[in-house]
Amino acid sequence: MATDIKAIPVPALKRLPSYLRFLKKLAGTGRDVVSCTHIAQDLRLDSTQVRKDLELTGITGRPRIGYIVSELITAIEEFLGWNNCRDAFLVGAGSLGAALIGYTGFRDYGLNIVAAFDADTRKVGALVHDVEVLPVSKLPELAERMHIHVGIITVPADAAQEAADLLVSGGILAIWNFAPAHITAPEGVIVENVHLSSSLAVLTARLTETQRVEK
Amino acid sequence: MATDIKAIPVPALKRLPSYLRFLKKLAGTGRDVVSCTHIAQDLRLDSTQVRKDLELTGITGRPRIGYIVSELITAIEEFLGWNNCRDAFLVGAGSLGAALIGYTGFRDYGLNIVAAFDADTRKVGALVHDVEVLPVSKLPELAERMHIHVGIITVPADAAQEAADLLVSGGILAIWNFAPAHITAPEGVIVENVHLSSSLAVLTARLTETQRVEK
DNA sequence: TAGATTGTTAATCGATTAACAATC
DNA sequence: TAGATTGTTAATCGATTAACAATC
């Protein structure tokens, strides 16, 4: 097999967006060259780690000088696939769904939510931040016709698997799941979970720990 | 030092909530005993990993039998500090803030958002899901008086550090940051970030990768 | 009893960090 | 040139997985 390239480490992938943010801020100030040390200092990371992470994107720097800021921004964006926008469907037009639709920052991440779907007929037809809410029954056909590859799930936990199945039946290739539920999808379909409970667990466990120690 | 206990591994901590979800579902069906194999199967994990994770909570099972579901639920909840509710303040009453306030599920995670704050005077005075929006200037004094230890940041990126400083000045001990920005806080203050861009980076990088391979 | 499962120790794997030569 | 920084290899650290004895 020719595809014997090493898998991209997830922790590295998760750090790239913060580099991008920093670099864009830097570009705004007119700086056109940056070193790993500089990035690492701002983000409180190890400079070797930053260098290895940047290496993933295929960029090369110059000893003594560093990296060209604009080149680096382009390299990261291309590596993440953020350089050209992807259209996405969202299932579950509740308050979280509305918040995601309303967040304009996703454009920077190459994501564009073009339609929302809801099982609740009372929500169908409404406009959420200029995005129309459609009945879930229309999803599979529309996804196929519009060549949508990304689906976002913002339904309650007990409807999450159903929403996932719906997206899969429409030929979606990647699911961004915000529902507090474990969902399964066929081999080949990417599932990325945003489990707020996991994040909160880290926070509360640490807090409980420090408060236990202090007493 | 007596506090030479091994640090709790973050990945393990992040898995605990999913166990809890599964166990509660199980308890609902009337089952009162469960094995690691059973949990691992449902969540597509390694059973040894599940056992090690549960070990963290201090629970002991019985060979051949497994763990008592109700005991396990209590053990995880106590370990995470989810058994008694914490009051929290939220800064930034935009659509994401509103979504978090409106999400009743946080009660299960021991979190109760009692007040929202915003710098925008036009938002002040409004009610968001029965929670009053107050001016940010009132935050430090109120946080101190009400013994609030947890602060949630849902402001735009450029106001995030300011919001963090405000919370810190009110004596907050832990910050749950939803703003797409790197924030710094004094030693001892816990900062847990929900960086949607990191999560999306994993999704889009994988998607770009598979699409690259297919062509 | 036999066998499933826990508890625990050892082996493996992968990510982070350290070391250092190459270079502009 | 001298020295800062990249690129790369090696060492360390921590998490996952495997192995196996203890036990109900």
Coordinates of C-alpha atoms (C1' of nucleotides) in Angstrom, one line a residue:
Chain A
M1 CA 0.0 0.0 0.0
A2 CA 1.3 3.4 -0.9
T3 CA -0.9 5.1 1.7
D4 CA 1.4 4.1 4.5
I5 CA 1.8 7.7 5.7
K6 CA 1.7 8.1 9.5
A7 CA -1.6 9.1 10.9
I8 CA -2.0 12.7 11.9
P9 CA -1.9 13.0 15.7
V10 CA -5.2 14.3 17.0
P11 CA -3.7 16.5 19.8
A12 CA -1.5 18.3 17.2
L13 CA -4.6 18.8 14.9
K14 CA -6.4 20.4 17.8
R15 CA -3.6 22.9 18.4
L16 CA -3.4 24.1 14.8
P17 CA -6.4 26.5 15.1
S18 CA -4.9 28.3 18.0
Y19 CA -1.7 28.9 15.9
L20 CA -3.9 30.2 13.1
R21 CA -5.6 32.6 15.4
F22 CA -2.3 33.9 16.7
L23 CA -0.8 34.2 13.2
K24 CA -3.8 36.2 11.9
K25 CA -3.5 38.5 14.9
L26 CA 0.2 38.9 14.1
A27 CA -0.5 39.5 10.4
G28 CA -2.8 42.3 11.4
T29 CA 0.0 44.0 13.2
G30 CA 2.1 44.0 10.0
R31 CA 4.7 41.3 11.1
D32 CA 5.6 39.0 8.3
V33 CA 8.0 36.6 10.0
V34 CA 7.6 34.5 13.1
S35 CA 9.5 31.8 15.0
C36 CA 8.2 28.8 16.9
T37 CA 9.6 30.3 20.1
H38 CA 7.4 33.3 19.5
I39 CA 4.2 31.3 18.9
A40 CA 5.0 29.0 21.8
Q41 CA 5.5 31.9 24.2
D42 CA 2.2 33.4 23.4
L43 CA 0.3 30.1 23.8
R44 CA 2.3 28.8 26.7
L45 CA 3.5 25.7 24.8
D46 CA 6.8 24.0 24.1
S47 CA 8.5 25.4 21.0
T48 CA 9.6 21.9 19.8
Q49 CA 6.0 20.9 19.9
V50 CA 5.0 23.9 17.9
R51 CA 7.7 23.1 15.3
K52 CA 6.5 19.5 15.0
D53 CA 2.9 20.6 14.6
L54 CA 3.8 23.0 11.9
E55 CA 5.8 20.4 10.2
L56 CA 2.6 18.4 9.6
T57 CA 1.4 21.1 7.2
G58 CA 4.4 20.6 5.0
I59 CA 5.7 24.1 5.6
T60 CA 9.5 24.8 5.8
G61 CA 11.0 27.6 7.7
R62 CA 14.5 29.2 7.5
P63 CA 17.0 28.7 10.3
R64 CA 17.8 31.9 12.1
I65 CA 14.7 33.6 10.6
G66 CA 11.6 31.5 11.1
Y67 CA 8.5 31.2 9.0
I68 CA 6.8 33.6 6.7
V69 CA 3.5 34.5 8.5
S70 CA 1.4 34.6 5.3
E71 CA 2.8 31.3 4.1
L72 CA 2.2 29.7 7.4
I73 CA -1.5 30.8 7.5
T74 CA -2.0 29.4 4.0
A75 CA -0.3 26.1 4.9
I76 CA -2.4 25.6 8.0
E77 CA -5.6 26.5 6.3
E78 CA -5.0 24.2 3.4
F79 CA -4.0 21.4 5.6
L80 CA -7.2 21.7 7.6
G81 CA -9.2 22.2 4.5
W82 CA -10.3 25.6 5.6
N83 CA -9.3 27.4 2.5
N84 CA -12.5 26.6 0.6
C85 CA -15.8 26.7 2.3
R86 CA -18.0 23.6 2.8
D87 CA -21.7 23.7 3.0
A88 CA -23.3 21.9 6.0
F89 CA -26.7 20.9 7.1
L90 CA -27.8 21.2 10.7
V91 CA -30.4 19.0 12.4
G92 CA -32.2 20.4 15.4
A93 CA -33.2 24.0 15.3
G94 CA -33.3 24.6 19.1
S95 CA -31.4 27.2 20.9
L96 CA -28.0 25.6 20.5
G97 CA -28.7 25.0 16.8
A98 CA -29.7 28.6 16.5
A99 CA -26.5 29.8 18.2
L100 CA -24.3 27.8 15.8
I101 CA -26.2 29.1 12.8
G102 CA -25.8 32.6 14.1
Y103 CA -22.1 32.3 14.7
T104 CA -20.5 33.9 11.7
G105 CA -17.0 32.8 12.8
F106 CA -17.4 29.4 11.2
R107 CA -16.7 31.0 7.9
D108 CA -13.1 31.2 9.0
Y109 CA -13.1 27.5 9.6
G110 CA -14.4 26.8 6.1
L111 CA -17.9 25.9 7.3
N112 CA -21.1 27.4 6.0
I113 CA -24.5 26.2 7.5
V114 CA -26.9 26.4 4.6
A115 CA -30.0 24.8 6.0
A116 CA -31.5 23.6 9.2
F117 CA -33.9 20.7 9.8
D118 CA -36.3 20.0 12.6
A119 CA -38.8 17.2 13.4
D120 CA -41.1 19.7 15.0
T121 CA -43.5 20.9 12.4
R122 CA -44.1 24.1 14.4
K123 CA -40.5 25.1 13.8
V124 CA -40.6 24.3 10.1
G125 CA -40.8 27.3 7.8
A126 CA -39.2 29.7 10.4
L127 CA -36.0 31.6 9.6
V128 CA -33.1 31.3 12.0
H129 CA -30.6 34.0 11.2
D130 CA -31.6 33.9 7.6
V131 CA -31.4 30.2 7.4
E132 CA -34.7 28.3 6.6
V133 CA -35.9 25.5 8.9
L134 CA -37.0 22.5 6.8
P135 CA -38.8 19.3 7.7
V136 CA -36.4 16.4 8.4
S137 CA -38.1 14.3 5.8
K138 CA -36.6 16.5 3.1
L139 CA -33.0 16.1 4.4
P140 CA -31.8 12.9 2.6
E141 CA -32.9 14.0 -0.9
L142 CA -31.6 17.6 -0.5
A143 CA -28.3 16.5 0.9
E144 CA -27.7 14.3 -2.0
R145 CA -28.8 16.9 -4.6
M146 CA -26.8 19.7 -3.0
H147 CA -23.7 17.4 -2.5
I148 CA -23.6 18.2 1.3
H149 CA -20.9 16.3 3.1
V150 CA -21.1 17.7 6.6
G151 CA -24.0 17.3 9.1
I152 CA -24.3 19.0 12.5
I153 CA -26.4 17.4 15.2
T154 CA -28.0 19.7 17.8
V155 CA -31.0 17.6 18.8
P156 CA -31.8 16.2 22.3
A157 CA -29.9 13.1 23.3
D158 CA -32.7 10.7 22.6
A159 CA -33.1 11.9 19.0
A160 CA -29.3 11.9 18.2
Q161 CA -29.0 8.4 16.7
E162 CA -32.0 9.0 14.6
A163 CA -30.6 12.3 13.3
A164 CA -27.3 10.5 12.6
D165 CA -29.0 7.8 10.6
L166 CA -30.9 10.5 8.6
L167 CA -27.7 12.3 7.7
V168 CA -26.0 9.0 6.7
S169 CA -29.0 8.1 4.5
G170 CA -28.4 11.4 2.8
G171 CA -24.9 10.5 2.0
I172 CA -23.2 12.7 4.5
L173 CA -19.5 11.9 5.1
A174 CA -18.8 13.7 8.4
I175 CA -21.0 14.3 11.5
W176 CA -20.3 17.0 14.1
N177 CA -22.3 15.8 17.1
F178 CA -23.3 18.2 19.8
A179 CA -25.9 15.9 21.4
P180 CA -24.9 14.4 24.7
A181 CA -25.2 10.8 23.4
H182 CA -23.0 8.2 21.9
I183 CA -23.9 7.8 18.2
T184 CA -22.8 5.1 15.8
A185 CA -22.2 5.5 12.1
P186 CA -21.1 3.1 9.3
E187 CA -17.4 2.6 8.7
G188 CA -16.0 5.5 6.7
V189 CA -18.3 8.1 8.1
I190 CA -16.4 10.6 10.4
V191 CA -18.0 11.4 13.7
E192 CA -16.6 14.2 15.8
N193 CA -18.2 14.8 19.1
V194 CA -18.5 18.0 21.1
H195 CA -19.3 16.5 24.5
L196 CA -19.7 19.5 26.9
S197 CA -20.1 17.0 29.7
S198 CA -16.5 15.8 29.1
S199 CA -15.2 19.3 29.3
L200 CA -17.2 20.1 32.4
A201 CA -16.0 16.8 34.0
V202 CA -12.4 18.0 33.8
L203 CA -13.4 21.4 35.3
T204 CA -15.5 20.1 38.2
A205 CA -13.2 17.2 39.0
R206 CA -10.3 19.6 39.3
L207 CA -12.3 22.0 41.4
T208 CA -13.5 19.3 43.7
E209 CA -10.0 18.1 44.1
T210 CA -8.6 21.5 45.0
Q211 CA -11.4 22.1 47.4
R212 CA -10.9 18.7 49.0
V213 CA -7.2 19.4 49.5
E214 CA -7.8 22.9 51.0
K215 CA -10.0 21.5 53.7
Chain B
M1 CA 4.3 16.1 51.0
A2 CA 1.4 13.8 51.7
T3 CA -0.4 14.9 48.5
D4 CA 1.8 12.8 46.3
I5 CA -1.2 11.1 44.7
K6 CA -0.9 10.5 41.0
A7 CA -2.6 13.1 38.9
I8 CA -5.9 12.1 37.4
P9 CA -5.5 11.4 33.7
V10 CA -7.5 13.9 31.6
P11 CA -8.6 11.4 28.9
A12 CA -10.0 9.1 31.6
L13 CA -11.9 12.0 33.2
K14 CA -13.4 12.9 29.8
R15 CA -14.7 9.3 29.4
L16 CA -16.5 9.2 32.8
P17 CA -19.6 11.2 31.7
S18 CA -20.3 8.7 28.9
Y19 CA -20.2 5.9 31.4
L20 CA -22.6 7.8 33.6
R21 CA -25.0 8.3 30.7
F22 CA -24.9 4.6 29.9
L23 CA -25.3 3.6 33.5
K24 CA -28.3 5.8 34.0
K25 CA -29.9 4.4 30.9
L26 CA -29.2 0.9 32.3
A27 CA -30.7 1.8 35.7
G28 CA -33.8 2.9 33.9
T29 CA -34.2 -0.6 32.5
G30 CA -34.1 -2.1 35.9
R31 CA -30.7 -3.7 35.7
D32 CA -28.7 -3.5 38.9
V33 CA -25.4 -5.1 38.0
V34 CA -23.0 -4.4 35.1
S35 CA -19.6 -5.5 33.9
C36 CA -16.8 -3.5 32.3
T37 CA -17.2 -5.7 29.2
H38 CA -20.8 -4.6 29.0
I39 CA -20.0 -0.9 29.3
A40 CA -17.1 -1.2 26.9
Q41 CA -19.2 -3.0 24.3
D42 CA -21.8 -0.2 24.2
L43 CA -19.3 2.6 24.0
R44 CA -16.9 0.8 21.7
L45 CA -14.0 1.0 24.1
D46 CA -11.5 -1.5 25.6
S47 CA -12.8 -3.2 28.7
T48 CA -9.5 -2.8 30.5
Q49 CA -9.6 0.9 29.9
V50 CA -13.1 1.1 31.4
R51 CA -12.0 -0.9 34.4
K52 CA -9.0 1.5 35.0
D53 CA -11.2 4.5 34.6
L54 CA -13.7 3.2 37.1
E55 CA -10.9 2.4 39.5
L56 CA -10.2 6.1 39.7
T57 CA -13.5 6.7 41.5
G58 CA -12.5 4.3 44.2
I59 CA -15.3 1.8 43.5
T60 CA -14.7 -1.9 43.9
G61 CA -16.5 -4.6 41.9
R62 CA -16.9 -8.3 42.5
P63 CA -15.2 -10.8 40.2
R64 CA -17.6 -12.9 38.2
I65 CA -20.4 -10.4 38.9
G66 CA -19.3 -6.9 38.1
Y67 CA -20.3 -3.6 39.7
I68 CA -23.6 -2.5 41.3
V69 CA -25.1 0.0 38.9
S70 CA -26.4 2.4 41.6
E71 CA -23.1 2.3 43.5
L72 CA -21.2 3.0 40.3
I73 CA -23.4 6.0 39.4
T74 CA -22.9 7.5 42.9
A75 CA -19.2 6.8 42.8
I76 CA -18.7 8.6 39.5
E77 CA -21.0 11.5 40.4
E78 CA -19.1 12.0 43.7
F79 CA -15.8 11.8 42.0
L80 CA -16.7 14.4 39.5
G81 CA -18.3 16.6 42.1
W82 CA -21.7 16.3 40.4
N83 CA -23.6 15.1 43.4
N84 CA -24.2 18.6 44.8
C85 CA -25.1 21.5 42.5
R86 CA -22.7 24.5 42.0
D87 CA -24.0 27.9 41.1
A88 CA -22.3 29.6 38.2
F89 CA -22.2 33.0 36.5
L90 CA -22.2 33.4 32.8
V91 CA -20.6 36.4 31.0
G92 CA -21.9 37.2 27.5
A93 CA -25.7 36.9 27.0
G94 CA -25.5 36.3 23.2
S95 CA -27.1 33.4 21.5
L96 CA -24.5 30.9 22.7
G97 CA -24.9 32.2 26.3
A98 CA -28.6 31.9 25.9
A99 CA -28.4 28.4 24.6
L100 CA -26.3 27.3 27.6
I101 CA -28.6 29.0 30.1
G102 CA -31.6 27.3 28.4
Y103 CA -30.0 23.8 28.5
T104 CA -31.5 22.1 31.5
G105 CA -29.2 19.1 31.3
F106 CA -26.4 20.9 33.2
R107 CA -28.3 20.1 36.4
D108 CA -27.2 16.5 35.8
Y109 CA -23.6 17.8 35.7
G110 CA -24.0 19.7 39.0
L111 CA -24.1 23.0 37.3
N112 CA -26.7 25.7 37.8
I113 CA -26.4 29.0 36.0
V114 CA -27.9 31.6 38.3
A115 CA -27.1 34.9 36.6
A116 CA -25.9 36.3 33.3
F117 CA -23.8 39.4 32.7
D118 CA -23.3 41.5 29.6
A119 CA -21.4 44.7 28.8
D120 CA -24.1 45.7 26.4
T121 CA -26.5 48.0 28.4
R122 CA -29.3 47.2 26.0
K123 CA -29.2 43.5 27.1
V124 CA -29.2 44.3 30.8
G125 CA -32.5 43.8 32.5
A126 CA -33.7 41.2 30.1
L127 CA -34.7 37.7 31.1
V128 CA -33.1 34.8 29.3
H129 CA -34.9 31.6 30.2
D130 CA -35.8 33.1 33.6
V131 CA -32.2 34.2 34.3
E132 CA -31.7 37.9 34.7
V133 CA -29.0 39.7 32.6
L134 CA -27.0 42.1 34.9
P135 CA -24.4 44.7 34.0
V136 CA -20.8 43.3 34.1
S137 CA -19.9 46.0 36.7
K138 CA -21.9 44.2 39.3
L139 CA -20.2 40.8 38.7
P140 CA -17.2 40.9 41.1
E141 CA -19.1 42.1 44.2
L142 CA -22.0 39.7 43.5
A143 CA -19.7 36.7 42.9
E144 CA -18.0 37.3 46.2
R145 CA -21.2 37.8 48.1
M146 CA -22.9 34.7 46.6
H147 CA -19.7 32.6 46.9
I148 CA -19.8 31.8 43.2
H149 CA -16.8 29.6 42.1
V150 CA -17.5 28.9 38.5
G151 CA -17.7 31.4 35.6
I152 CA -18.7 30.7 32.0
I153 CA -17.4 32.9 29.2
T154 CA -19.5 33.2 26.1
V155 CA -18.4 36.6 24.8
P156 CA -16.7 37.3 21.5
A157 CA -13.0 36.5 21.2
D158 CA -11.7 40.0 21.7
A159 CA -13.6 40.4 25.0
A160 CA -12.6 37.0 26.4
Q161 CA -9.5 38.1 28.4
E162 CA -11.4 41.0 29.9
A163 CA -14.2 38.7 30.9
A164 CA -11.7 36.3 32.5
D165 CA -10.1 39.1 34.5
L166 CA -13.5 40.2 35.7
L167 CA -14.3 36.7 36.9
V168 CA -11.0 36.4 38.6
S169 CA -11.4 39.7 40.3
G170 CA -14.7 38.3 41.7
G171 CA -12.8 35.4 43.3
I172 CA -13.9 32.8 40.8
L173 CA -11.9 29.6 41.0
A174 CA -12.7 27.9 37.7
I175 CA -13.5 29.3 34.2
W176 CA -15.3 27.5 31.4
N177 CA -14.3 29.3 28.3
F178 CA -16.3 29.1 25.1
A179 CA -14.7 32.1 23.4
P180 CA -12.3 31.3 20.5
A181 CA -9.4 32.9 22.3
H182 CA -6.5 31.9 24.5
I183 CA -7.0 33.3 27.9
T184 CA -4.6 33.5 30.8
A185 CA -5.5 33.4 34.5
P186 CA -3.5 33.5 37.7
E187 CA -1.9 30.3 39.0
G188 CA -4.6 28.3 40.9
V189 CA -7.5 29.4 38.7
I190 CA -8.7 26.4 36.6
V191 CA -9.3 27.2 32.9
E192 CA -11.2 24.7 30.8
N193 CA -11.6 25.6 27.1
V194 CA -14.3 24.5 24.8
H195 CA -12.6 25.3 21.5
L196 CA -15.1 24.4 18.7
S197 CA -12.4 25.2 16.2
S198 CA -10.2 22.4 17.6
S199 CA -13.0 19.9 17.2
L200 CA -13.9 21.1 13.8
A201 CA -10.2 21.0 12.8
V202 CA -10.2 17.2 13.5
L203 CA -13.3 16.8 11.4
T204 CA -12.3 18.8 8.4
A205 CA -8.7 17.6 8.4
R206 CA -10.0 14.0 8.3
L207 CA -12.6 14.8 5.6
T208 CA -10.0 16.6 3.5
E209 CA -7.7 13.6 3.9
T210 CA -10.2 11.0 2.8
Q211 CA -11.3 13.2 -0.1
R212 CA -7.6 13.6 -1.1
V213 CA -7.1 9.8 -1.1
E214 CA -10.2 9.1 -3.1
K215 CA -9.1 11.3 -6.0
Chain C
dT1 C1' -16.5 -27.0 40.1
dA2 C1' -15.8 -24.2 35.9
dG3 C1' -15.7 -20.0 34.0
dA4 C1' -16.5 -15.1 33.9
dT5 C1' -14.8 -11.0 35.7
dT6 C1' -12.1 -8.1 38.7
dG7 C1' -7.6 -6.3 40.2
dT8 C1' -2.9 -5.6 39.1
dT9 C1' 1.4 -5.9 36.9
dA10 C1' 4.0 -5.8 32.5
dA11 C1' 4.4 -4.6 27.5
dT12 C1' 3.3 -1.6 23.9
dC13 C1' 2.3 2.4 21.8
dG14 C1' 2.2 7.2 20.9
dA15 C1' 3.0 11.9 22.2
dT16 C1' 5.9 15.2 24.4
dT17 C1' 10.3 16.9 25.5
dA18 C1' 15.3 17.0 25.2
dA19 C1' 19.6 17.1 22.5
dC20 C1' 22.2 18.5 18.8
dA21 C1' 23.8 19.1 14.2
dA22 C1' 22.7 21.9 10.0
dT23 C1' 22.2 26.5 8.3
dC24 C1' 21.1 31.2 7.2
Chain D
dT1 C1' 31.6 35.5 12.0
dA2 C1' 28.4 34.4 15.9
dG3 C1' 24.2 33.1 17.3
dA4 C1' 19.4 32.2 16.8
dT5 C1' 16.4 29.0 14.8
dT6 C1' 15.1 25.1 12.0
dG7 C1' 15.1 20.1 11.2
dT8 C1' 15.8 15.7 13.0
dT9 C1' 17.0 12.0 16.0
dA10 C1' 16.9 10.2 20.7
dA11 C1' 15.0 10.0 25.5
dT12 C1' 11.3 10.4 28.4
dC13 C1' 6.8 10.3 29.8
dG14 C1' 2.1 8.9 30.1
dA15 C1' -1.8 6.4 28.3
dT16 C1' -3.5 2.3 26.3
dT17 C1' -3.5 -2.5 25.7
dA18 C1' -2.1 -7.2 26.9
dA19 C1' -1.3 -10.8 30.3
dC20 C1' -2.5 -13.3 34.2
dA21 C1' -3.4 -14.3 38.9
dA22 C1' -7.1 -13.9 42.4
dT23 C1' -11.9 -14.7 43.3
dC24 C1' -16.7 -15.2 43.6

